[in-house]
Coordinates of C-alpha atoms and ligand atoms in Angstrom, one line a residue:
X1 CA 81.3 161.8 137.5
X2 CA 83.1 163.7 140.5
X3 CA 85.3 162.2 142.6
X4 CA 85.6 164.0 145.6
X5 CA 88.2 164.1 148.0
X6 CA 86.4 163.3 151.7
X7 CA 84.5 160.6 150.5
X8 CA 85.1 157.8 153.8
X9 CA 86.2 154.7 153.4
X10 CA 83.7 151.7 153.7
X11 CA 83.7 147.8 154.0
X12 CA 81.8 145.3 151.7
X13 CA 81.4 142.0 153.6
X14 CA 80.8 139.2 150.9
X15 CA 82.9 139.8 147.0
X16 CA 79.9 137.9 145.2
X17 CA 77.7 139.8 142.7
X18 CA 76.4 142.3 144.6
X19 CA 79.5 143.3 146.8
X20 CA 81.8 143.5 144.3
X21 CA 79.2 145.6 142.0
X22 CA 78.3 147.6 145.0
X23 CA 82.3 147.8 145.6
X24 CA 83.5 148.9 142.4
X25 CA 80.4 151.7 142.5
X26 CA 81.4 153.2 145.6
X27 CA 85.1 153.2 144.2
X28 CA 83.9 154.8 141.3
X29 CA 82.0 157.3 143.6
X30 CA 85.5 157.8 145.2
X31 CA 85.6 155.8 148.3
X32 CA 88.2 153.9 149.1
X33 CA 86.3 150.0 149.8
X34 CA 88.0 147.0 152.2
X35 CA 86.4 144.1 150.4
X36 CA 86.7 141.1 153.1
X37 CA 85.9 137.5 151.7
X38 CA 86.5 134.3 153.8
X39 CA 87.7 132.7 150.1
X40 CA 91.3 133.2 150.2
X41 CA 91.3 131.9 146.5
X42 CA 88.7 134.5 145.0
X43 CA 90.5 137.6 147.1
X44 CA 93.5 136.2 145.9
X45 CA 92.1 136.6 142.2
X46 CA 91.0 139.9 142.8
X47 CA 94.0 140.9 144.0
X48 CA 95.3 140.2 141.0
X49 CA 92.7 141.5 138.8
X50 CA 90.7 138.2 138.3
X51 CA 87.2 139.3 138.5
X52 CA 84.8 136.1 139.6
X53 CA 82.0 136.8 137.6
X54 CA 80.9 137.7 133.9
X55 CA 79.2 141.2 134.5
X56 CA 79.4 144.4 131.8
X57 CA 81.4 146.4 132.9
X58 CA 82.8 145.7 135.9
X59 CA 86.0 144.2 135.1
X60 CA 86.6 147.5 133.5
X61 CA 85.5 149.5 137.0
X62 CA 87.6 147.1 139.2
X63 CA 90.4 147.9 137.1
X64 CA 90.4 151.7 137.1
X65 CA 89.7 151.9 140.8
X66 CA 91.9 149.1 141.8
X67 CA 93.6 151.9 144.0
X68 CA 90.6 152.3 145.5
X69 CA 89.9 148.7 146.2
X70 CA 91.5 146.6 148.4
X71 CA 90.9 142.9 148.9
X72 CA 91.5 141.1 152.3
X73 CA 90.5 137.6 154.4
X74 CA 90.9 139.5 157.3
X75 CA 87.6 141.5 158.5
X76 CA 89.8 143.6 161.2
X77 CA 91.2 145.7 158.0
X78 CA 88.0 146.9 157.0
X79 CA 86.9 147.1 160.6
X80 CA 90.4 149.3 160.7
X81 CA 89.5 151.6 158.0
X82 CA 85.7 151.5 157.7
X83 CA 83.2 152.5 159.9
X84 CA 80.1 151.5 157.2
X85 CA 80.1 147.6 157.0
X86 CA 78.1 146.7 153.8
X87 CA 77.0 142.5 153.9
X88 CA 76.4 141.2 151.1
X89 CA 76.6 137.5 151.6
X90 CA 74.8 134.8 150.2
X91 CA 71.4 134.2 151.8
X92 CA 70.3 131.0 149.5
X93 CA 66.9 129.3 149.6
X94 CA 66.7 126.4 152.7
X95 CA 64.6 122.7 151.8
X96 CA 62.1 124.7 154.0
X97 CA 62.0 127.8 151.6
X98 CA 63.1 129.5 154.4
X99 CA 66.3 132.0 153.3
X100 CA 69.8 130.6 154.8
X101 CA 70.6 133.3 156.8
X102 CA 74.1 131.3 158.3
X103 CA 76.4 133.3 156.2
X104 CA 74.6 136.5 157.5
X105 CA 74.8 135.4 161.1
X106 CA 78.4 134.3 160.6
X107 CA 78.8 137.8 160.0
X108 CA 77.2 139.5 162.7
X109 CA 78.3 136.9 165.1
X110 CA 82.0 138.4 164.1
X111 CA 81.7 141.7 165.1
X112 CA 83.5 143.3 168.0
X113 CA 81.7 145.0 170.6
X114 CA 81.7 149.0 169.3
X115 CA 80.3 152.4 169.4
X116 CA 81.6 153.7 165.9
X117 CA 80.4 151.2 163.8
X118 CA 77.5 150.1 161.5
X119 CA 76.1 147.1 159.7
X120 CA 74.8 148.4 156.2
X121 CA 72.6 145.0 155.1
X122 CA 72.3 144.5 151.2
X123 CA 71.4 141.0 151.4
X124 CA 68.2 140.2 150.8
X125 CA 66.9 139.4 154.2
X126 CA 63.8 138.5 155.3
X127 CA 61.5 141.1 157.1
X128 CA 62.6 141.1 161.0
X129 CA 66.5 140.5 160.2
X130 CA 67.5 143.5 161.1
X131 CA 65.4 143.1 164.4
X132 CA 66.8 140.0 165.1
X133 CA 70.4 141.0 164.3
X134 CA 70.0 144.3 166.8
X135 CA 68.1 142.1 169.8
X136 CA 72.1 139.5 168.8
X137 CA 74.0 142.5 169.3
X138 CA 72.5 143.4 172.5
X139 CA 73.0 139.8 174.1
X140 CA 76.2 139.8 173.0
X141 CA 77.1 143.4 174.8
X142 CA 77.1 145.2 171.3
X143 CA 74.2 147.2 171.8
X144 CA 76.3 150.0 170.5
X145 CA 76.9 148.7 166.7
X146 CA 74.0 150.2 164.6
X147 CA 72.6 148.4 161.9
X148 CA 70.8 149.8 158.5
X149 CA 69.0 147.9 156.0
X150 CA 69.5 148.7 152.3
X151 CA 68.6 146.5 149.9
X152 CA 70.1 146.2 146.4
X153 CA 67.8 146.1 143.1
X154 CA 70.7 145.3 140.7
X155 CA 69.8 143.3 137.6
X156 CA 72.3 141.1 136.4
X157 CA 73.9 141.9 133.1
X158 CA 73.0 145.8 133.7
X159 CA 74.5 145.6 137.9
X160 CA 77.3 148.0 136.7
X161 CA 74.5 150.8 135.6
X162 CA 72.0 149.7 137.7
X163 CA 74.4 151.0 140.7
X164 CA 75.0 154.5 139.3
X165 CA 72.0 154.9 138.2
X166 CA 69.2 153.4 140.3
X167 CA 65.4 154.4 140.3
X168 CA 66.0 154.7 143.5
X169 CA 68.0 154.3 146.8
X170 CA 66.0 152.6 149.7
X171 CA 67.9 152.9 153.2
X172 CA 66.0 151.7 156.8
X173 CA 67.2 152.9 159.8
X174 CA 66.7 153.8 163.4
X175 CA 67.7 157.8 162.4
X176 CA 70.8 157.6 164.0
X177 CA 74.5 158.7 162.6
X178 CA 74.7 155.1 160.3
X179 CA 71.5 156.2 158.6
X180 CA 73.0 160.1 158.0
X181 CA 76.0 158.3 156.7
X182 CA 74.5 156.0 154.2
X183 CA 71.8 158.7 152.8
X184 CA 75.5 160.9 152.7
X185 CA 77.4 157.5 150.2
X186 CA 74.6 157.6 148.2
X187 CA 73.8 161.5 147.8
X188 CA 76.3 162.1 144.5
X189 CA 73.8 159.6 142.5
X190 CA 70.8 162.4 143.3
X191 CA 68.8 159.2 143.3
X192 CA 65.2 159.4 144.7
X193 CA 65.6 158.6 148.5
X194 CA 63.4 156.4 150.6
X195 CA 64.7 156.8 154.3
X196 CA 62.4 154.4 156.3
X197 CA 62.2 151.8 159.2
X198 CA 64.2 149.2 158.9
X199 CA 61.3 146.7 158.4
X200 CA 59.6 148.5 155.8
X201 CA 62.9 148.5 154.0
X202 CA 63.4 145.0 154.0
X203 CA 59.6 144.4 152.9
X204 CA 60.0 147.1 149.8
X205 CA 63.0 144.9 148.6
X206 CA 60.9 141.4 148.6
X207 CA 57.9 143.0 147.5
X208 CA 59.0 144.6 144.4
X209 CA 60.8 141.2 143.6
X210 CA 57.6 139.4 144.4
X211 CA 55.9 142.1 142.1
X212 CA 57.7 141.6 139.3
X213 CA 57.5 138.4 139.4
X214 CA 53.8 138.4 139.4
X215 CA 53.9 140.1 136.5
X216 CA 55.6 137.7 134.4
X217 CA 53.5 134.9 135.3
X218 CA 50.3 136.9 134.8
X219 CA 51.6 137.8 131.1
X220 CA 52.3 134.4 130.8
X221 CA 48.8 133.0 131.5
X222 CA 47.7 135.7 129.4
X223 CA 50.1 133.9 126.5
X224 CA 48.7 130.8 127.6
X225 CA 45.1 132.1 126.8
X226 CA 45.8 133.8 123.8
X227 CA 47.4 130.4 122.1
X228 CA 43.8 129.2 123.0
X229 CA 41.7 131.9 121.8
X230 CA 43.7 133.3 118.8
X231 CA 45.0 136.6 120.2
X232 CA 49.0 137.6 120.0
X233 CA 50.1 137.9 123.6
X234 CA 53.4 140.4 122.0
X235 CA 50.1 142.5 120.6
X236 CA 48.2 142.2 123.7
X237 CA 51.6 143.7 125.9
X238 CA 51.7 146.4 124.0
X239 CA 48.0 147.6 124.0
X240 CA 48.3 147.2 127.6
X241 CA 51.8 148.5 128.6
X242 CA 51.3 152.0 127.1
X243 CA 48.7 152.2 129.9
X244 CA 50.7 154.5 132.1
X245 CA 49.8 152.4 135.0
X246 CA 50.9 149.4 134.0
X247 CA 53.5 150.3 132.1
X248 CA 55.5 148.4 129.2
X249 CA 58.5 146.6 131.3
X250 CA 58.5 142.7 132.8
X251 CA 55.3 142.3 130.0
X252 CA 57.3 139.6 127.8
X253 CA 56.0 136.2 127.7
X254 CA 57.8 133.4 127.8
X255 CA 59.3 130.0 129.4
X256 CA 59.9 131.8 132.8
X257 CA 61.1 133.4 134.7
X258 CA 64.5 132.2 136.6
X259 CA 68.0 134.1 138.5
X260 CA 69.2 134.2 141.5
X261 CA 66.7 136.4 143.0
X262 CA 63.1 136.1 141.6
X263 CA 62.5 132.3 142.4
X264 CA 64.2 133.1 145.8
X265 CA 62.9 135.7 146.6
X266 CA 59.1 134.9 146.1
X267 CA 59.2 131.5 147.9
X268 CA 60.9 133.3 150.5
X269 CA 58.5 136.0 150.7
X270 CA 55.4 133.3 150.4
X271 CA 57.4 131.2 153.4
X272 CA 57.6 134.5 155.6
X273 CA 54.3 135.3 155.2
X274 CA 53.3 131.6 156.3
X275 CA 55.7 131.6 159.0
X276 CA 53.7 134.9 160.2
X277 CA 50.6 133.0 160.0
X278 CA 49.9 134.5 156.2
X279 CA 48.7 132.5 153.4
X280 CA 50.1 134.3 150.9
X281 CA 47.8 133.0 147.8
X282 CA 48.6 134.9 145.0
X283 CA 52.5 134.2 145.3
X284 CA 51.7 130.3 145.2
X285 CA 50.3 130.5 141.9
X286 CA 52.6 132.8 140.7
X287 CA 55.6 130.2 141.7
X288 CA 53.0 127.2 140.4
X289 CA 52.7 129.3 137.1
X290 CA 56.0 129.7 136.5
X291 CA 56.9 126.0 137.2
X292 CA 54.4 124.6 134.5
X293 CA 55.7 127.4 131.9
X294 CA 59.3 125.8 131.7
X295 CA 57.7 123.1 130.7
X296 CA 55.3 124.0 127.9
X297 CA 57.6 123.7 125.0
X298 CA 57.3 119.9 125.4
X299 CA 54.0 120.4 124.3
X300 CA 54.9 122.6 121.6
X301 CA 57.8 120.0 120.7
X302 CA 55.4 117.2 121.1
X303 CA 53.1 119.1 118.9
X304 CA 55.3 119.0 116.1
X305 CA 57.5 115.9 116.3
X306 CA 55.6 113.3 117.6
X307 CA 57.2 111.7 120.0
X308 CA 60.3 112.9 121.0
X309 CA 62.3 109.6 121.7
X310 CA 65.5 110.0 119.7
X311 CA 65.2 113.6 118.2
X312 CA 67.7 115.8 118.4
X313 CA 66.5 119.2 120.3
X314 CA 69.2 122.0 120.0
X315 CA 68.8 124.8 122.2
X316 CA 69.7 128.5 121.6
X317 CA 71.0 130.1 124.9
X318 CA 71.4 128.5 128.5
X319 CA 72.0 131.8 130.6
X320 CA 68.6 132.6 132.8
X321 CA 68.8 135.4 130.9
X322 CA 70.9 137.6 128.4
X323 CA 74.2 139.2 129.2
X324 CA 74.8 136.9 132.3
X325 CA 76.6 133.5 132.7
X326 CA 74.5 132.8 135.6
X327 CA 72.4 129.3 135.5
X328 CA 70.9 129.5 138.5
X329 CA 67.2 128.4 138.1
X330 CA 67.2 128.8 134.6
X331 CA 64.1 127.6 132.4
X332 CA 67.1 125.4 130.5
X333 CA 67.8 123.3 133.4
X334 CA 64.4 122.0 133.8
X335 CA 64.0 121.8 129.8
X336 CA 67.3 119.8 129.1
X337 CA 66.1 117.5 132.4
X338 CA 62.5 116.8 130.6
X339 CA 63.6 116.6 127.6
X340 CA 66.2 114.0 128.1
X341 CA 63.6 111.9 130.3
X342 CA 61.6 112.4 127.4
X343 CA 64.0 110.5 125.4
X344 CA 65.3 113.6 123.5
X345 CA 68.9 114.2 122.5
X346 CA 69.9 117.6 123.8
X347 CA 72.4 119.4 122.2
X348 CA 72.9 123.5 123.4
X349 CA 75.0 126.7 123.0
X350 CA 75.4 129.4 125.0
X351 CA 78.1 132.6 124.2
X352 CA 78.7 132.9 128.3
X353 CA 77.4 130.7 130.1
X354 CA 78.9 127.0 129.2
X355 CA 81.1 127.1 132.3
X356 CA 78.3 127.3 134.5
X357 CA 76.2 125.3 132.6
X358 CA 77.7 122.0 132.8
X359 CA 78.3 122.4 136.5
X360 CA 74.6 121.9 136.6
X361 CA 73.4 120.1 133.2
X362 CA 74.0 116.7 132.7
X363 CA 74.0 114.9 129.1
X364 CA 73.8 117.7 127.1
X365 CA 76.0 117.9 124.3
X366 CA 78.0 121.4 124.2
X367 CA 78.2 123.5 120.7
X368 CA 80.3 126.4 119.9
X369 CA 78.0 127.9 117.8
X370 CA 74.5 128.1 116.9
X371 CA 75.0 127.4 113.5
X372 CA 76.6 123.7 115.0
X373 CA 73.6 123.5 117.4
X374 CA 71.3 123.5 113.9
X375 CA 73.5 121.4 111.9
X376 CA 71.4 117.7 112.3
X377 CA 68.6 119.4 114.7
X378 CA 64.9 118.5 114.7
X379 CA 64.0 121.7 116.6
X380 CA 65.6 124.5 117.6
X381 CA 64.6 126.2 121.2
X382 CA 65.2 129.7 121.6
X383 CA 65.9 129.6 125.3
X384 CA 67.5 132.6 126.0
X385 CA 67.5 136.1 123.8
X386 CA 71.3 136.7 122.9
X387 CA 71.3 138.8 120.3
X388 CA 73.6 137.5 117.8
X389 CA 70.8 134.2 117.8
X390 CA 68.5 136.9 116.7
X391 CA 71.2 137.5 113.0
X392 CA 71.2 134.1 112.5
X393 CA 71.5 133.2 108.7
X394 CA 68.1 131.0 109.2
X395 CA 67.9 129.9 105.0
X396 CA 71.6 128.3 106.2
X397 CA 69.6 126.9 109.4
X398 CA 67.3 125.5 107.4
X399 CA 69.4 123.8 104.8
X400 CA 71.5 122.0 107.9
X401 CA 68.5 121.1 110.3
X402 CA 67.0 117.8 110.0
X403 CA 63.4 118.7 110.9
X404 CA 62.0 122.5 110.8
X405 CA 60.8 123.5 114.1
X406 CA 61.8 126.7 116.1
X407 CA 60.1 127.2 119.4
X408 CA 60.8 130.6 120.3
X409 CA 60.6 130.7 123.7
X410 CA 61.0 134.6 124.5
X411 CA 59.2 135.7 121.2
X412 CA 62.6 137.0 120.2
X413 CA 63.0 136.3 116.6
X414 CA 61.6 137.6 113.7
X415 CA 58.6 135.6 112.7
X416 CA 58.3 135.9 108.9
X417 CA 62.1 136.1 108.7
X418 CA 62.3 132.4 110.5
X419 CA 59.3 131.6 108.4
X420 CA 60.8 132.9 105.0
X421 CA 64.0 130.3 105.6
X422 CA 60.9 127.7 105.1
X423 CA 61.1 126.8 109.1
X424 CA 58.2 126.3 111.1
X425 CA 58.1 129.0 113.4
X426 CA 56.4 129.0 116.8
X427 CA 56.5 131.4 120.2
X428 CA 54.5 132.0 123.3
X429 CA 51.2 133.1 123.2
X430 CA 51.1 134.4 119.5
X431 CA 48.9 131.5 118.0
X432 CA 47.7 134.6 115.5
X433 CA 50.8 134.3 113.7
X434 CA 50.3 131.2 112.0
X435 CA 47.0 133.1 109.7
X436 CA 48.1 136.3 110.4
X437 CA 46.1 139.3 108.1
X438 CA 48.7 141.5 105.9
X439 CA 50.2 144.6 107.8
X440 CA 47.3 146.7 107.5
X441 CA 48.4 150.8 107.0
X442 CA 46.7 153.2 109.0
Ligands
UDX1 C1 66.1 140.8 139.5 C2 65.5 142.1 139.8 O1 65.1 142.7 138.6 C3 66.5 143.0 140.6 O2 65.9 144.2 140.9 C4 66.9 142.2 141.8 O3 67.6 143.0 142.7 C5 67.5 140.9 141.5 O4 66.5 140.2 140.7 P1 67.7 139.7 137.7 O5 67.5 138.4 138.5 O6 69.1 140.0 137.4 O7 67.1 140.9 138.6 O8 66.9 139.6 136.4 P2 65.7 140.3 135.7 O9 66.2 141.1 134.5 O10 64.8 141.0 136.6 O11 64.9 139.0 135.0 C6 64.5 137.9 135.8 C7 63.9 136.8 135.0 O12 62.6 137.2 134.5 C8 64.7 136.4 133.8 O13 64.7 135.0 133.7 C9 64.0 137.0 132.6 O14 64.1 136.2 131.4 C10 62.5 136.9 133.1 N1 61.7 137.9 132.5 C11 61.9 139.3 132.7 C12 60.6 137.5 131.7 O15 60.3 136.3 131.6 N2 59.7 138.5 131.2 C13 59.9 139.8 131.4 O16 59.1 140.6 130.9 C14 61.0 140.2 132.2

């Protein structure tokens, strides 16, 4: 990649996941980025190299660009240096489902009156922020700060690539110089470009969330009817994701769907449309969906232990998904809570996310390996798709588990191998596996 010379020098607002992946991408893009956090211990840390979260990648990118990057409490240094204000602050879910938009406000409330500069908004905002925030600034006699929206569609675990190489870059703006500036950052990644309103771009950023969210909890009722009627949901993807217009990604069944963004972002979405006087159906049931999924391996358990007072449930990942150390609203938070009321012993390993984990998960007993999360089991939960749980040495699994279940909540592992080791094997929505024909050749 290029690093030109006259790249300018922006501000990131907020050093959580995405400003600090959407700092260290700019940096590596070759602009010089005043990152401005109002936790003097974190910019203190990054100052000297300590990178908050677990992310591939980035610890690597800070690193090389830490010329690049410079870390401050104080918001008048990148107000100094920067005429592009990125916020990316946290914008959490209220009781009311509402999105918190205090830290955002907190922001904007900050701001100096000024002509030359602009508030780029990667938060995920509700549609009519970016109204609200230019109608602030006018009441305030800063009509002359501009404001763009431009959401982020980083996936955790992938942020780092997901940055450089996006499907595409959406930017909303009032086509004035903050828009020409953004479309300008972004032009070396020769992404394709959506330059709209600023509306439009916040709605493009909830609905593809909401969207992809919907998909999961369709392929999940579609697992749910398959374990009814015989069919393999992981057969029944396939046959429909090489339809070009459905296509093959977010198809994977499973115990849900969690992160910091898709449970957010659809209640949001489904509270903004009520708020509007929309009753947004289809994104209740997609949220009701999801909710009953996480708890469908207690059936499955159920199924095959009898009751579950006093067994000992191990479970295989904690992480809402791969690659991340990030618990928030992860299937395994609900599962440990059920299972323990229940009367289950929970036992669990994770390769990242431990830290995080018992911030949030109370009476679970901590492994350091899978192989000790086995040793005494009477069923094994695959909760979330590392891939070292998928070279396990399941005949030694076998030999040290007390019972032989293996719920395999995100269809991960190899069936007949799991089956092979003499374990009962189970996953979402593939009831056909248990009298499966043999492999037929073409
Ligand atoms: C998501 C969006 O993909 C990203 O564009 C946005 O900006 C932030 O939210 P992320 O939360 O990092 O990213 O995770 P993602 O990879 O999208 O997965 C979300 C959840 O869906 C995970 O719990 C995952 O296990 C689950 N999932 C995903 C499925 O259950 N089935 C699938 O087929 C795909």
């Amino acid at each position: 990649m290029s690093h030109p010379t006259n790249r300018e020098p922006i501000g990131v607002i907020g050093t959580g996941y995405v400003g600090l992946v959407t700092a260290a991408g700019f940096a590596e893009l070759g602009n010089d980025v005043w990152c401005i956090d109002i936790d003097e211990a974190k910019i203190e840390g990054l100052k000297q190299g300590r990178i908050p979260i677990w992310e591939p990648g980035l610890a690597e990118l800070v690193e090389r660009h830490r010329g690049r990057l410079h870390f401050s409490t104080d918001l008048a240094d990148a107000l100094e240096h920067a005429r592009l204000l990125f916020v990316a602050v946290g914008t959490p879910p209220t009781y009311s489902g509402d999105a918190d938009l205090s830290a955002v406000h907190s922001v904007v409330a900050a701001m100096p009156a000024s002509d030359r500069h602009a508030l780029v908004m990667k938060s995920t905002v509700p549609v009519g922020t970016g109204a609200t925030i230019k109608r602030v600034f006018e009441e305030q006699g800063k009509a002359g700060f501009r404001y763009v929206s431009c959401p982020e569609f980083l996936k955790e675990g992938s942020a780092v690539k997901d940055f450089l190489q996006p499907d595409r870059v959406v930017i909303g703006d009032d086509g004035d110089w903050a828009g020409d500036a953004v479309v300008d950052l972004y032009a070396p990644l020769e992404a394709p470009l959506v330059r709209t309103d600023i509306k439009s771009a916040e709605m493009v950023k909830l609905a593809s969330n909401a969207f992809l969210a919907t998909k999961i909890s369709f392929i999940n009722e579609i697992a749910n009817v398959c374990e009814e009627t015989g069919a393999d949901v992981v057969e029944v993807a396939r046959g429909m994701g090489l339809d070009d217009r459905i296509g093959p990604k977010f198809l994977q069944a499973g115990i849900g769907f969690g992160g910091s963004c898709f449970p957010k972002d659809v209640t949001a979405l489904k509270q903004l449309a009520g708020n509007s006087g929309y009753h947004f159906q289809l994104l209740n049931s997609v949220i009701e969906v999801n909710e009953l999924q996480k708890r469908r391996v207690m059936a499955k358990l159920e199924k095959n232990l009898g009751s579950l007072v006093g067994k000992e449930i191990g479970l295989l990942g904690l992480a809402f998904k791969p690659n991340t150390d990030d618990m928030r609203e992860a299937s395994s938070l609900v599962l440990s809570a059920r299972l323990q009321a229940a009367g289950a012993r929970v036992r669990a390993y994770d390769p990242v996310a431990e830290d995080e984990a018992r911030k949030l998960i109370g009476g679970v007993e901590f492994k350091t390996s899978a192989a000790e999360v086995a040793d005494g089991a009477d069923a094994l939960v695959l909760v979330t798709e590392w891939p070292e749980f998928a070279e396990l040495d399941f005949s030694a699994v076998a030999a040290s588990m007390r019972g032989n279940t293996v719920i395999d909540g995100r269809n991960f592992l190899d069936a007949e191998k799991v089956r092979d080791a003499g374990l009962a094997y189970e996953g979402i929505g593939r009831p056909a596996l248990k009298d499966r024909e043999p492999a037929r050749t073409a």
